[in-house]
C-alpha cells in the first residue's frame, strides 16, 4: 500500500501500533505536544521533535534564511509552551546540500539563535550532514515543569470553556499572500526578469502594512512560552495544546483524547484588524482562514467557567458531553490542514 | 563561501560560535557524545541526535529496511552508552517520499523496535512528513545517569591506558564488501537483469560465512549499553566515547578535549578472525581498516593502569603528556573518516 493512503494520522497510528507497548510509570509517549518523563526530584522532562524539509515545508527562495531559522526553533518551542513547560535547550540537525553558501547558514543560525534567546533555551547539540537534495532540518526541544503541572490534550471536561490566546488566521492569510506574490512574479518573470512584483508592497499605506503584518505572522510565529507557563500555573485550566494545523483540526485532538464534544461559536473566533482588512480587499473568508488555516501557534485550552488566567484569552466555545463538534453560526463543517 | 570548504568539524565550530554562550550550571552542550542536563534529584539527563539521509548515509536498495531501522536507533543509543548512561526513550522523525510502499515502513519500524527493545527504551514521540526527494530520518535519544557518573571526552589523564571494548574494522570491511557486490551486480545488470551476483554468498563455506559476518557488523551494530554502564561504574575509567568515525579520528577528539597526546600500538588493535580471513583473501590491510574505518560502535575509553573493569576490553595504547599522536608499529599517519 502507498503511504499516501494512510494519511499522517493513519501513519502515526501505524507507528504507535508497531512501536507501542506499556511505558514505565509516569512516562507519557506519543499523542500529545510533548513526551513527558518523570525526573527523580519532583520535576518532569518534556521533549518534542519536528522535521522541516525543503519543498514540503518551505521553498528556499521564498523564506529568508533568518526567518526560517527563527521558525524552525519557534514551532518546536511552541510544543513546550503547549504543555505549560519551561524550555531548557534544543538540538538541531541540519542536512545541507553541497554547494550551499555559508551565508545562508549564517543567516539561518542567527534567526535560530534569536528564537532560542527569546525562549531562554540554548542550543545543546545536534548533527550536520550532507544532503543529496534539499535542505533537511530537524529540531528537538527539551523543557521541564513541576510534576503534575503539565497540561495534556486529554484533560478537557464537559462544561469547560474553549479558549485561545490570540487572534487566528493571520498566518494562513500571510501564506496565501506569499503564494499570490510568487505566482504574480512568475507570470512576469519572462518580460521583466528583475522586477519582482509584489502586490502587497504596492498596496498604498495601511493596506501594504496590513499585508506585511500577516506575512510576518506566517514567517515569525511567537511561541507562547510565558502564556503557557501562566496557564499551567492556573488550577482551573484543563486541556491545552498549540494550534499548528488550525483549530478545526487541533480541537478534534482534544475532543478525541478527552472523549468529549464541543460547540464552537464561529462569530467569537478572534480576528485581527489586519486579517479583516486584507480579507475584505481580497474577498477571502476570514473565519474559514481562522479555523482551518494552520501555523498560528497560539495556545488552545479549556478551563472551568469562572477561572481567571493572568494572560489575555478569548472564549470561542464550550466542551460538551455529547460527542459532536458543532460550528455555531456557520453551515460549514470545518476541517483543518492535512499533512499527507 | 561553499560549505564544503568548512568541512564537518569546521561547520560545527561555526555553529558553536553562532549559537554558543554561557550555559546554566551543570549543563554540558555541544562537544561530547551527549548533552548533559542536571535533574533536581541527583540524576542527569543525556540527549543525543543524529540525522540519516538517503543517498548520503544509505541507499534504499542496498540496506534492507529492517536493518536500517535497527541501525538508525543503534547509532544513537550508542551515544548514550558512550557516556555510561541508561537509555530512557527515543524520538523518531521520518520524511517519506510519496509513493513509498508501506511494507518498507513496516520493516523499518520492526527493526527500530528490535533495537529499542534491546536497549530497553521505548519510542516516545516523533514526527512524520512528506519528503520531495529521498527518505530522511532523524533520531533523538534520551537517557540518564547518576550525577557525576557520565564519562566525558575531556577526562583522559597522561599515563592512562587506551582501551576498546571489541575488535575493530569489521564494519568498514563489511561496507567494502557491500560496495563490491553492488559494483559486480551493476556490471552484470544488463545481461542478467535478475541475477544479483553476490560474491560473498558465492564464496565456499567458511569464507562466505566470514564475509556475511562482516556485512552484518556493518548493518547491525550493537550499542554497548551494558559495557558503558559497567565502565561508568568503575572509578578508574576516565574518558569515554563511541567509535563512529574510526579510532584514528575519534581518539583525536579525546586528545583535543583532554589536552593530551597518545601512543597507539597498532599491533595491539584487536582484529576479528573474520576480518583477518577476508582481508587475506581480498588483499586488504586489516589494521588500516580497523583504525580508519568507521561505524564499529565499540567504546573507546581511557583508564588508570591497574583498573579492572568487569567487561572485556583490549588495551591499544597509552595517553601521553606530550601532545602528539604516535602510531607505534606503523609508518602511516592514520586519519579517520571525514563527513564532508
XYZ file of C-alpha atoms in Angstrom:
680
model
C 0.000 0.000 0.000
C 1.122 3.520 -0.793
C 1.799 5.538 2.359
C -0.301 8.398 0.984
C -3.423 6.313 1.517
C -2.660 6.140 5.222
C -2.553 9.912 5.753
C -0.469 11.490 8.506
C -2.620 10.408 11.413
C -3.016 6.896 9.989
C 0.757 6.737 9.743
C 1.171 7.841 13.355
C -1.368 5.186 14.423
C 0.678 2.613 12.499
C 3.858 3.723 14.258
C 2.090 3.544 17.615
C 0.927 0.010 16.816
C 4.369 -1.095 15.668
C 6.334 0.507 18.481
C 3.805 0.986 21.240
C 3.618 -1.011 24.414
C 3.418 -0.375 28.109
C 5.527 2.583 29.272
C 7.293 2.956 32.623
C 5.304 4.652 35.421
C 4.723 8.344 34.819
C 6.108 8.300 31.271
C 3.837 9.663 28.552
C 4.734 8.898 24.948
C 3.178 9.577 21.552
C -0.081 11.521 21.452
C 0.490 14.953 22.955
C 2.547 18.040 22.109
C 5.471 16.674 24.138
C 6.512 13.391 25.667
C 6.745 13.524 29.453
C 9.418 11.730 31.501
C 9.436 11.935 35.297
C 12.651 13.088 36.996
C 13.774 11.943 40.411
C 13.277 15.314 42.137
C 9.593 16.169 41.592
C 10.084 17.569 38.120
C 9.179 16.290 34.670
C 11.202 16.406 31.437
C 9.309 17.461 28.291
C 10.569 16.570 24.802
C 9.273 17.309 21.313
C 10.723 16.999 17.824
C 9.847 18.303 14.347
C 11.277 17.801 10.882
C 11.190 20.547 8.220
C 12.060 19.605 4.647
C 12.726 21.887 1.708
C 9.966 21.608 -0.861
C 7.468 20.351 1.704
C 7.619 22.933 4.494
C 9.467 25.744 2.800
C 10.928 26.914 -0.510
C 14.473 28.237 -0.193
C 13.802 31.251 -2.407
C 10.615 32.206 -0.597
C 11.553 32.416 3.055
C 14.591 34.406 4.154
C 17.070 32.087 5.887
C 16.960 34.133 9.082
C 13.198 33.756 9.378
C 13.421 30.050 8.599
C 15.917 29.750 11.444
C 13.526 31.523 13.796
C 10.565 29.450 12.650
C 12.389 26.093 12.928
C 13.054 26.800 16.586
C 9.709 28.504 17.253
C 7.409 25.687 16.113
C 9.229 23.323 18.454
C 9.371 25.604 21.483
C 5.656 26.122 20.916
C 5.189 22.452 21.875
C 6.901 23.079 25.214
C 4.632 26.120 25.704
C 1.619 23.941 24.883
C 2.388 21.675 27.850
C 2.993 24.630 30.163
C 6.728 23.924 30.408
C 9.886 25.992 30.557
C 12.324 25.399 27.652
C 15.764 24.102 28.692
C 17.554 23.637 25.383
C 17.406 22.434 21.813
C 19.141 20.086 19.371
C 19.493 20.966 15.703
C 20.167 18.504 12.869
C 20.993 20.055 9.506
C 21.215 18.197 6.195
C 22.802 20.679 3.794
C 23.236 20.286 0.035
C 26.748 20.539 -1.377
C 27.367 23.996 -2.741
C 25.058 25.758 -0.309
C 26.547 29.115 0.511
C 27.708 29.611 4.079
C 25.891 32.984 4.152
C 22.621 31.083 4.032
C 23.661 29.038 7.035
C 24.928 32.045 8.985
C 21.580 33.799 8.487
C 19.684 30.642 9.420
C 21.721 30.261 12.618
C 21.220 33.932 13.524
C 17.442 33.510 13.323
C 17.606 30.239 15.237
C 19.580 31.980 17.960
C 17.122 34.886 18.164
C 14.282 32.486 18.898
C 16.421 30.403 21.287
C 17.299 33.565 23.209
C 13.644 34.638 23.240
C 12.768 31.257 24.774
C 15.750 31.262 27.144
C 16.976 27.908 25.846
C 20.493 27.385 24.434
C 21.448 25.026 21.610
C 22.899 21.953 23.337
C 23.772 19.679 20.435
C 22.910 18.430 17.001
C 24.185 16.887 13.829
C 25.382 18.198 10.483
C 25.439 16.166 7.328
C 25.440 16.442 3.551
C 22.108 16.219 1.758
C 21.911 14.958 -1.836
C 18.792 17.015 -2.460
C 17.190 19.813 -0.489
C 17.822 21.206 2.965
C 16.634 18.964 5.812
C 16.132 20.400 9.281
C 15.225 18.549 12.455
C 14.824 20.256 15.795
C 14.347 18.562 19.149
C 13.495 20.685 22.170
C 13.697 19.762 25.811
C 11.998 21.510 28.699
C 10.712 20.866 32.142
C 7.890 21.562 34.551
C 6.867 20.609 38.064
C 5.419 17.145 38.203
C 1.665 17.072 37.650
C 1.599 20.571 36.238
C 1.951 19.824 32.505
C -1.305 20.197 30.586
C -2.462 17.317 28.388
C -4.878 17.131 25.484
C -6.860 14.576 27.444
C -7.864 16.859 30.325
C -10.944 18.603 28.864
C -14.156 18.254 30.912
C -17.766 18.823 29.749
C -18.763 22.372 30.662
C -15.210 23.742 30.118
C -14.860 26.934 28.133
C -12.731 26.597 24.982
C -10.217 29.436 24.709
C -7.359 30.697 22.535
C -4.545 33.066 23.481
C -4.711 35.299 20.394
C -6.284 36.050 17.027
C -6.274 33.250 14.467
C -5.898 33.051 10.695
C -3.140 35.634 10.268
C -0.527 33.035 9.379
C -2.772 31.301 6.837
C -3.593 34.643 5.189
C 0.119 35.513 5.188
C 0.860 32.253 3.377
C -1.858 32.988 0.781
C -0.298 36.405 0.182
C 3.158 34.866 -0.272
C 1.810 32.307 -2.753
C -0.012 35.049 -4.697
C 3.107 37.192 -4.850
C 5.117 34.284 -6.180
C 2.538 33.409 -8.828
C 2.477 37.058 -9.859
C 6.238 37.375 -10.044
C 6.462 34.115 -12.030
C 3.908 35.342 -14.532
C 6.033 38.439 -15.065
C 9.363 36.667 -14.934
C 9.963 36.480 -18.689
C 9.075 40.050 -19.580
C 10.529 41.707 -16.507
C 13.093 39.370 -15.119
C 14.314 41.735 -12.451
C 11.038 43.303 -11.464
C 9.673 41.288 -8.550
C 6.094 42.463 -8.499
C 4.780 42.495 -5.030
C 1.104 43.168 -4.786
C 1.212 43.714 -1.046
C 4.052 46.219 -1.082
C 2.332 48.034 -3.915
C -0.733 48.481 -1.793
C -0.949 52.026 -0.583
C -0.087 52.836 3.029
C -2.169 50.931 5.557
C -3.122 48.116 3.168
C 0.515 47.258 2.481
C 1.242 47.455 6.183
C -1.621 45.027 6.977
C -0.465 42.534 4.365
C 3.099 42.696 5.607
C 1.956 42.074 9.193
C 0.213 38.861 8.083
C 3.261 37.693 6.133
C 5.389 38.276 9.244
C 2.927 36.304 11.366
C 3.441 33.399 8.970
C 7.214 33.660 8.894
C 7.800 34.544 12.515
C 5.353 32.791 14.846
C 5.912 33.565 18.524
C 5.982 30.576 20.886
C 3.598 31.370 23.748
C 6.031 30.334 26.499
C 5.007 32.973 29.051
C 1.331 32.307 28.373
C 1.783 28.540 28.677
C 3.599 28.872 31.997
C 0.885 31.195 33.347
C -1.912 28.879 32.202
C -0.216 25.795 33.690
C 0.020 27.678 36.995
C -3.762 28.297 36.945
C -5.628 25.368 38.570
C -8.878 25.689 36.548
C -7.063 25.345 33.215
C -7.535 21.782 31.969
C -6.583 20.630 28.424
C -4.017 22.574 26.400
C -2.235 22.325 23.029
C -0.788 24.661 20.411
C -2.555 25.487 17.166
C -0.366 24.207 14.360
C -2.929 22.725 11.939
C -5.848 25.058 12.662
C -8.483 24.948 15.418
C -10.748 22.767 13.268
C -8.123 20.028 13.200
C -6.420 20.622 16.540
C -9.584 20.863 18.635
C -10.500 17.392 17.349
C -7.342 16.040 19.041
C -8.521 17.414 22.386
C -12.027 16.038 21.852
C -10.732 12.600 20.925
C -8.172 12.438 23.746
C -10.696 13.681 26.316
C -13.644 11.685 24.910
C -15.907 14.743 24.762
C -17.557 17.013 22.168
C -17.659 20.760 21.608
C -19.655 23.684 20.353
C -17.621 26.492 18.772
C -19.248 29.884 18.241
C -17.641 30.874 14.951
C -18.560 34.556 15.452
C -16.448 34.594 18.642
C -13.234 33.423 16.968
C -10.805 36.354 17.410
C -9.688 38.006 14.166
C -7.001 40.667 13.884
C -7.791 44.023 12.310
C -5.141 43.240 9.673
C -6.840 39.962 8.755
C -10.259 41.627 8.456
C -8.826 44.350 6.211
C -6.900 42.052 3.898
C -9.798 39.561 3.669
C -12.173 42.390 2.747
C -9.806 43.514 -0.029
C -9.106 40.029 -1.342
C -12.592 38.575 -0.953
C -11.381 35.850 1.418
C -13.460 34.429 4.262
C -11.637 35.383 7.460
C -13.460 32.863 9.675
C -12.572 29.966 7.386
C -8.920 31.039 7.425
C -9.019 31.410 11.205
C -10.486 27.937 11.772
C -8.789 25.866 9.074
C -5.531 27.715 8.420
C -2.614 26.388 10.402
C 0.589 27.718 11.924
C -0.845 30.350 14.244
C 0.944 28.756 17.213
C -1.446 30.371 19.653
C -2.470 28.129 22.548
C -5.821 26.354 22.515
C -7.025 25.440 26.002
C -10.078 24.554 28.033
C -10.897 25.792 31.520
C -13.636 25.589 34.103
C -16.072 28.551 33.927
C -15.039 31.246 36.392
C -11.303 30.564 36.000
C -9.329 33.783 35.577
C -5.911 33.181 33.966
C -3.408 36.036 34.213
C -2.901 36.250 30.427
C -5.227 37.569 27.704
C -7.534 34.963 26.169
C -10.635 34.650 24.006
C -13.506 32.251 24.707
C -14.626 30.589 21.466
C -16.884 27.785 22.670
C -17.657 25.109 25.192
C -16.838 21.443 25.789
C -19.933 19.218 25.682
C -20.749 15.769 26.936
C -22.345 14.939 23.581
C -19.518 13.768 21.349
C -20.166 16.000 18.367
C -18.408 19.071 17.046
C -20.881 21.867 16.293
C -19.865 25.075 14.476
C -22.445 27.577 15.723
C -23.100 30.459 13.338
C -21.914 28.566 10.271
C -23.306 25.880 7.986
C -19.803 24.582 7.213
C -18.051 21.581 8.721
C -14.545 22.979 9.022
C -11.570 20.695 8.551
C -8.005 21.654 9.427
C -4.850 21.249 7.400
C -3.920 17.666 6.476
C -0.275 16.752 6.022
C -0.336 13.874 3.527
C 31.909 30.505 0.751
C 30.804 26.993 -0.106
C 30.037 24.931 2.997
C 32.173 22.088 1.671
C 35.287 24.167 2.319
C 34.401 24.292 6.006
C 34.269 20.506 6.497
C 32.084 18.888 9.139
C 34.119 19.947 12.138
C 34.568 23.475 10.770
C 30.814 23.646 10.378
C 30.263 22.508 13.958
C 32.754 25.151 15.144
C 30.776 27.750 13.184
C 27.530 26.627 14.806
C 29.161 26.767 18.236
C 30.358 30.294 17.527
C 26.960 31.423 16.265
C 24.897 29.789 18.984
C 27.315 29.266 21.829
C 27.409 31.233 25.028
C 27.471 30.543 28.736
C 25.325 27.583 29.789
C 23.455 27.153 33.073
C 25.342 25.419 35.912
C 25.965 21.742 35.284
C 24.685 21.842 31.701
C 27.042 20.492 29.026
C 26.278 21.313 25.410
C 27.957 20.664 22.077
C 31.211 18.703 22.084
C 30.590 15.260 23.523
C 28.562 12.190 22.571
C 25.579 13.540 24.506
C 24.485 16.806 26.031
C 24.104 16.625 29.805
C 21.358 18.406 31.776
C 21.221 18.140 35.559
C 17.957 16.988 37.147
C 16.726 18.089 40.555
C 17.137 14.673 42.239
C 20.815 13.818 41.809
C 20.454 12.467 38.294
C 21.484 13.784 34.895
C 19.570 13.723 31.601
C 21.577 12.701 28.500
C 20.456 13.647 24.981
C 21.870 12.933 21.535
C 20.544 13.304 17.990
C 21.543 12.032 14.529
C 20.252 12.590 11.023
C 20.432 9.870 8.338
C 19.688 10.857 4.746
C 19.116 8.604 1.757
C 21.974 8.899 -0.710
C 24.394 10.124 1.975
C 24.125 7.507 4.732
C 22.325 4.713 2.937
C 20.972 3.599 -0.424
C 17.428 2.279 -0.264
C 18.156 -0.703 -2.484
C 21.282 -1.686 -0.566
C 20.225 -1.941 3.032
C 17.152 -3.952 4.000
C 14.606 -1.640 5.670
C 14.596 -3.736 8.835
C 18.345 -3.362 9.284
C 18.160 0.373 8.552
C 15.556 0.630 11.292
C 17.875 -1.176 13.705
C 20.871 0.913 12.703
C 19.049 4.261 12.950
C 18.244 3.515 16.570
C 21.555 1.797 17.343
C 23.908 4.622 16.325
C 22.003 6.960 18.628
C 21.750 4.647 21.620
C 25.480 4.118 21.193
C 25.923 7.777 22.212
C 24.087 7.119 25.477
C 26.328 4.059 26.011
C 29.384 6.241 25.330
C 28.511 8.475 28.291
C 27.807 5.492 30.554
C 24.079 6.202 30.662
C 20.908 4.142 30.652
C 18.580 4.782 27.668
C 15.109 6.064 28.592
C 13.446 6.580 25.227
C 13.724 7.818 21.676
C 12.084 10.193 19.196
C 11.857 9.367 15.506
C 11.293 11.862 12.679
C 10.592 10.353 9.272
C 10.474 12.240 5.972
C 8.990 9.790 3.485
C 8.679 10.238 -0.294
C 5.233 9.998 -1.821
C 4.635 6.541 -3.254
C 6.881 4.755 -0.758
C 5.354 1.388 -0.017
C 4.067 0.875 3.492
C 5.868 -2.505 3.591
C 9.137 -0.585 3.638
C 7.990 1.402 6.621
C 6.652 -1.618 8.471
C 10.012 -3.384 8.089
C 11.882 -0.224 9.137
C 9.727 0.122 12.248
C 10.187 -3.569 13.117
C 13.976 -3.144 13.076
C 13.754 0.098 15.025
C 11.660 -1.672 17.649
C 14.106 -4.583 17.887
C 16.920 -2.203 18.772
C 14.712 -0.142 21.101
C 13.747 -3.322 22.951
C 17.401 -4.408 23.103
C 18.221 -1.041 24.703
C 15.154 -1.083 26.965
C 13.994 2.298 25.661
C 10.535 2.849 24.129
C 9.687 5.234 21.292
C 8.173 8.281 22.992
C 7.399 10.590 20.084
C 8.406 11.873 16.697
C 7.243 13.470 13.514
C 6.172 12.198 10.098
C 6.219 14.267 6.967
C 6.351 14.034 3.193
C 9.759 14.273 1.534
C 10.069 15.569 -2.043
C 13.228 13.529 -2.569
C 14.753 10.698 -0.570
C 13.989 9.269 2.836
C 15.072 11.482 5.746
C 15.457 10.017 9.220
C 16.244 11.819 12.443
C 16.531 10.068 15.778
C 16.878 11.722 19.166
C 17.614 9.566 22.197
C 17.291 10.432 25.845
C 18.874 8.659 28.760
C 20.033 9.256 32.278
C 22.774 8.520 34.753
C 23.670 9.408 38.308
C 25.111 12.876 38.561
C 28.874 12.948 38.154
C 28.981 9.460 36.715
C 28.771 10.255 32.980
C 32.100 9.891 31.187
C 33.340 12.792 29.055
C 35.867 13.009 26.246
C 37.796 15.515 28.318
C 38.684 13.193 31.204
C 41.825 11.459 29.842
C 44.959 11.757 32.004
C 48.606 11.185 30.948
C 49.541 7.613 31.871
C 46.005 6.265 31.183
C 45.711 3.100 29.158
C 43.706 3.492 25.931
C 41.192 0.674 25.541
C 38.413 -0.544 23.260
C 35.555 -2.923 24.057
C 35.830 -5.113 20.965
C 37.504 -5.855 17.633
C 37.602 -3.018 15.097
C 37.370 -2.784 11.325
C 34.608 -5.337 10.757
C 32.050 -2.720 9.827
C 34.394 -0.970 7.370
C 35.249 -4.294 5.715
C 31.551 -5.138 5.569
C 30.883 -1.849 3.780
C 33.675 -2.580 1.272
C 32.115 -5.981 0.556
C 28.680 -4.413 0.024
C 30.140 -1.829 -2.381
C 31.973 -4.557 -4.303
C 28.857 -6.686 -4.580
C 26.920 -3.730 -5.939
C 29.574 -2.879 -8.497
C 29.603 -6.503 -9.585
C 25.840 -6.768 -9.858
C 25.694 -3.470 -11.770
C 28.267 -4.719 -14.241
C 26.066 -7.732 -14.855
C 22.781 -5.845 -14.733
C 22.278 -5.530 -18.481
C 22.970 -9.114 -19.458
C 21.390 -10.723 -16.429
C 18.913 -8.271 -15.096
C 17.512 -10.583 -12.471
C 20.711 -12.269 -11.386
C 22.098 -10.335 -8.433
C 25.615 -11.663 -8.266
C 26.820 -11.836 -4.773
C 30.477 -12.603 -4.459
C 30.344 -13.208 -0.724
C 27.476 -15.663 -0.832
C 29.263 -17.459 -3.651
C 32.346 -17.956 -1.533
C 32.553 -21.532 -0.393
C 31.680 -22.426 3.210
C 33.708 -20.576 5.818
C 34.736 -17.726 3.503
C 31.125 -16.866 2.726
C 30.307 -17.093 6.401
C 33.154 -14.706 7.307
C 32.089 -12.158 4.698
C 28.478 -12.310 5.806
C 29.523 -11.741 9.429
C 31.318 -8.519 8.424
C 28.329 -7.310 6.382
C 26.099 -7.917 9.402
C 28.508 -5.986 11.627
C 28.094 -3.042 9.255
C 24.306 -3.275 9.041
C 23.597 -4.208 12.619
C 25.976 -2.500 15.057
C 25.294 -3.310 18.703
C 25.152 -0.345 21.097
C 27.406 -1.176 24.031
C 24.879 -0.156 26.706
C 25.800 -2.831 29.266
C 29.517 -2.186 28.732
C 29.069 1.591 29.066
C 27.131 1.230 32.315
C 29.787 -1.122 33.739
C 32.623 1.192 32.728
C 30.878 4.260 34.190
C 30.515 2.343 37.463
C 34.301 1.711 37.541
C 36.129 4.611 39.266
C 39.438 4.276 37.382
C 37.757 4.680 33.984
C 38.283 8.253 32.775
C 37.470 9.462 29.219
C 34.975 7.566 27.064
C 33.301 7.845 23.646
C 31.937 5.559 20.960
C 33.817 4.748 17.758
C 31.740 6.068 14.884
C 34.396 7.564 12.573
C 37.288 5.198 13.385
C 39.813 5.278 16.240
C 42.162 7.465 14.204
C 39.561 10.229 14.068
C 37.739 9.607 17.328
C 40.828 9.326 19.527
C 41.804 12.804 18.308
C 38.606 14.151 19.903
C 39.641 12.727 23.283
C 43.186 14.096 22.897
C 41.917 17.555 21.947
C 39.264 17.697 24.678
C 41.686 16.406 27.331
C 44.683 18.389 26.053
C 46.941 15.324 25.945
C 48.703 13.080 23.407
C 48.785 9.338 22.780
C 50.808 6.415 21.572
C 48.811 3.641 19.901
C 50.450 0.232 19.393
C 48.952 -0.710 16.053
C 49.820 -4.395 16.515
C 47.591 -4.462 19.646
C 44.458 -3.257 17.870
C 42.007 -6.178 18.176
C 41.003 -7.784 14.870
C 38.304 -10.430 14.456
C 39.138 -13.779 12.858
C 36.584 -12.962 10.144
C 38.330 -9.679 9.323
C 41.745 -11.367 9.121
C 40.375 -14.047 6.797
C 38.542 -11.692 4.448
C 41.457 -9.229 4.351
C 43.846 -12.063 3.473
C 41.568 -13.128 0.598
C 40.917 -9.623 -0.696
C 44.406 -8.216 -0.150
C 43.127 -5.511 2.205
C 45.139 -4.125 5.148
C 43.202 -5.115 8.262
C 44.952 -2.617 10.576
C 44.157 0.313 8.285
C 40.509 -0.740 8.172
C 40.488 -1.160 11.951
C 41.944 2.306 12.617
C 40.351 4.419 9.890
C 37.109 2.588 9.109
C 34.120 3.927 10.972
C 30.870 2.597 12.363
C 32.189 -0.064 14.712
C 30.323 1.497 17.636
C 32.608 -0.162 20.144
C 33.538 2.041 23.106
C 36.906 3.806 23.219
C 37.975 4.672 26.759
C 40.966 5.507 28.909
C 41.654 4.232 32.412
C 44.298 4.388 35.106
C 46.713 1.415 34.967
C 45.575 -1.286 37.383
C 41.866 -0.604 36.870
C 39.899 -3.809 36.322
C 36.552 -3.168 34.604
C 34.021 -6.009 34.730
C 33.643 -6.183 30.921
C 36.063 -7.496 28.256
C 38.425 -4.876 26.841
C 41.615 -4.546 24.785
C 44.465 -2.170 25.617
C 45.707 -0.466 22.429
C 47.934 2.313 23.752
C 48.631 4.956 26.329
C 47.804 8.619 26.946
C 50.916 10.818 26.977
C 51.708 14.258 28.297
C 53.424 15.092 25.011
C 50.686 16.302 22.687
C 51.438 14.116 19.698
C 49.710 11.082 18.286
C 52.177 8.270 17.591
C 51.219 5.095 15.698
C 53.751 2.552 17.023
C 54.472 -0.301 14.627
C 53.412 1.626 11.542
C 54.871 4.324 9.338
C 51.421 5.644 8.453
C 49.636 8.648 9.938
C 46.129 7.259 10.089
C 43.194 9.584 9.542
C 39.598 8.617 10.263
C 36.523 9.053 8.130
C 35.623 12.656 7.229
C 31.986 13.605 6.650
C 32.235 16.462 4.181
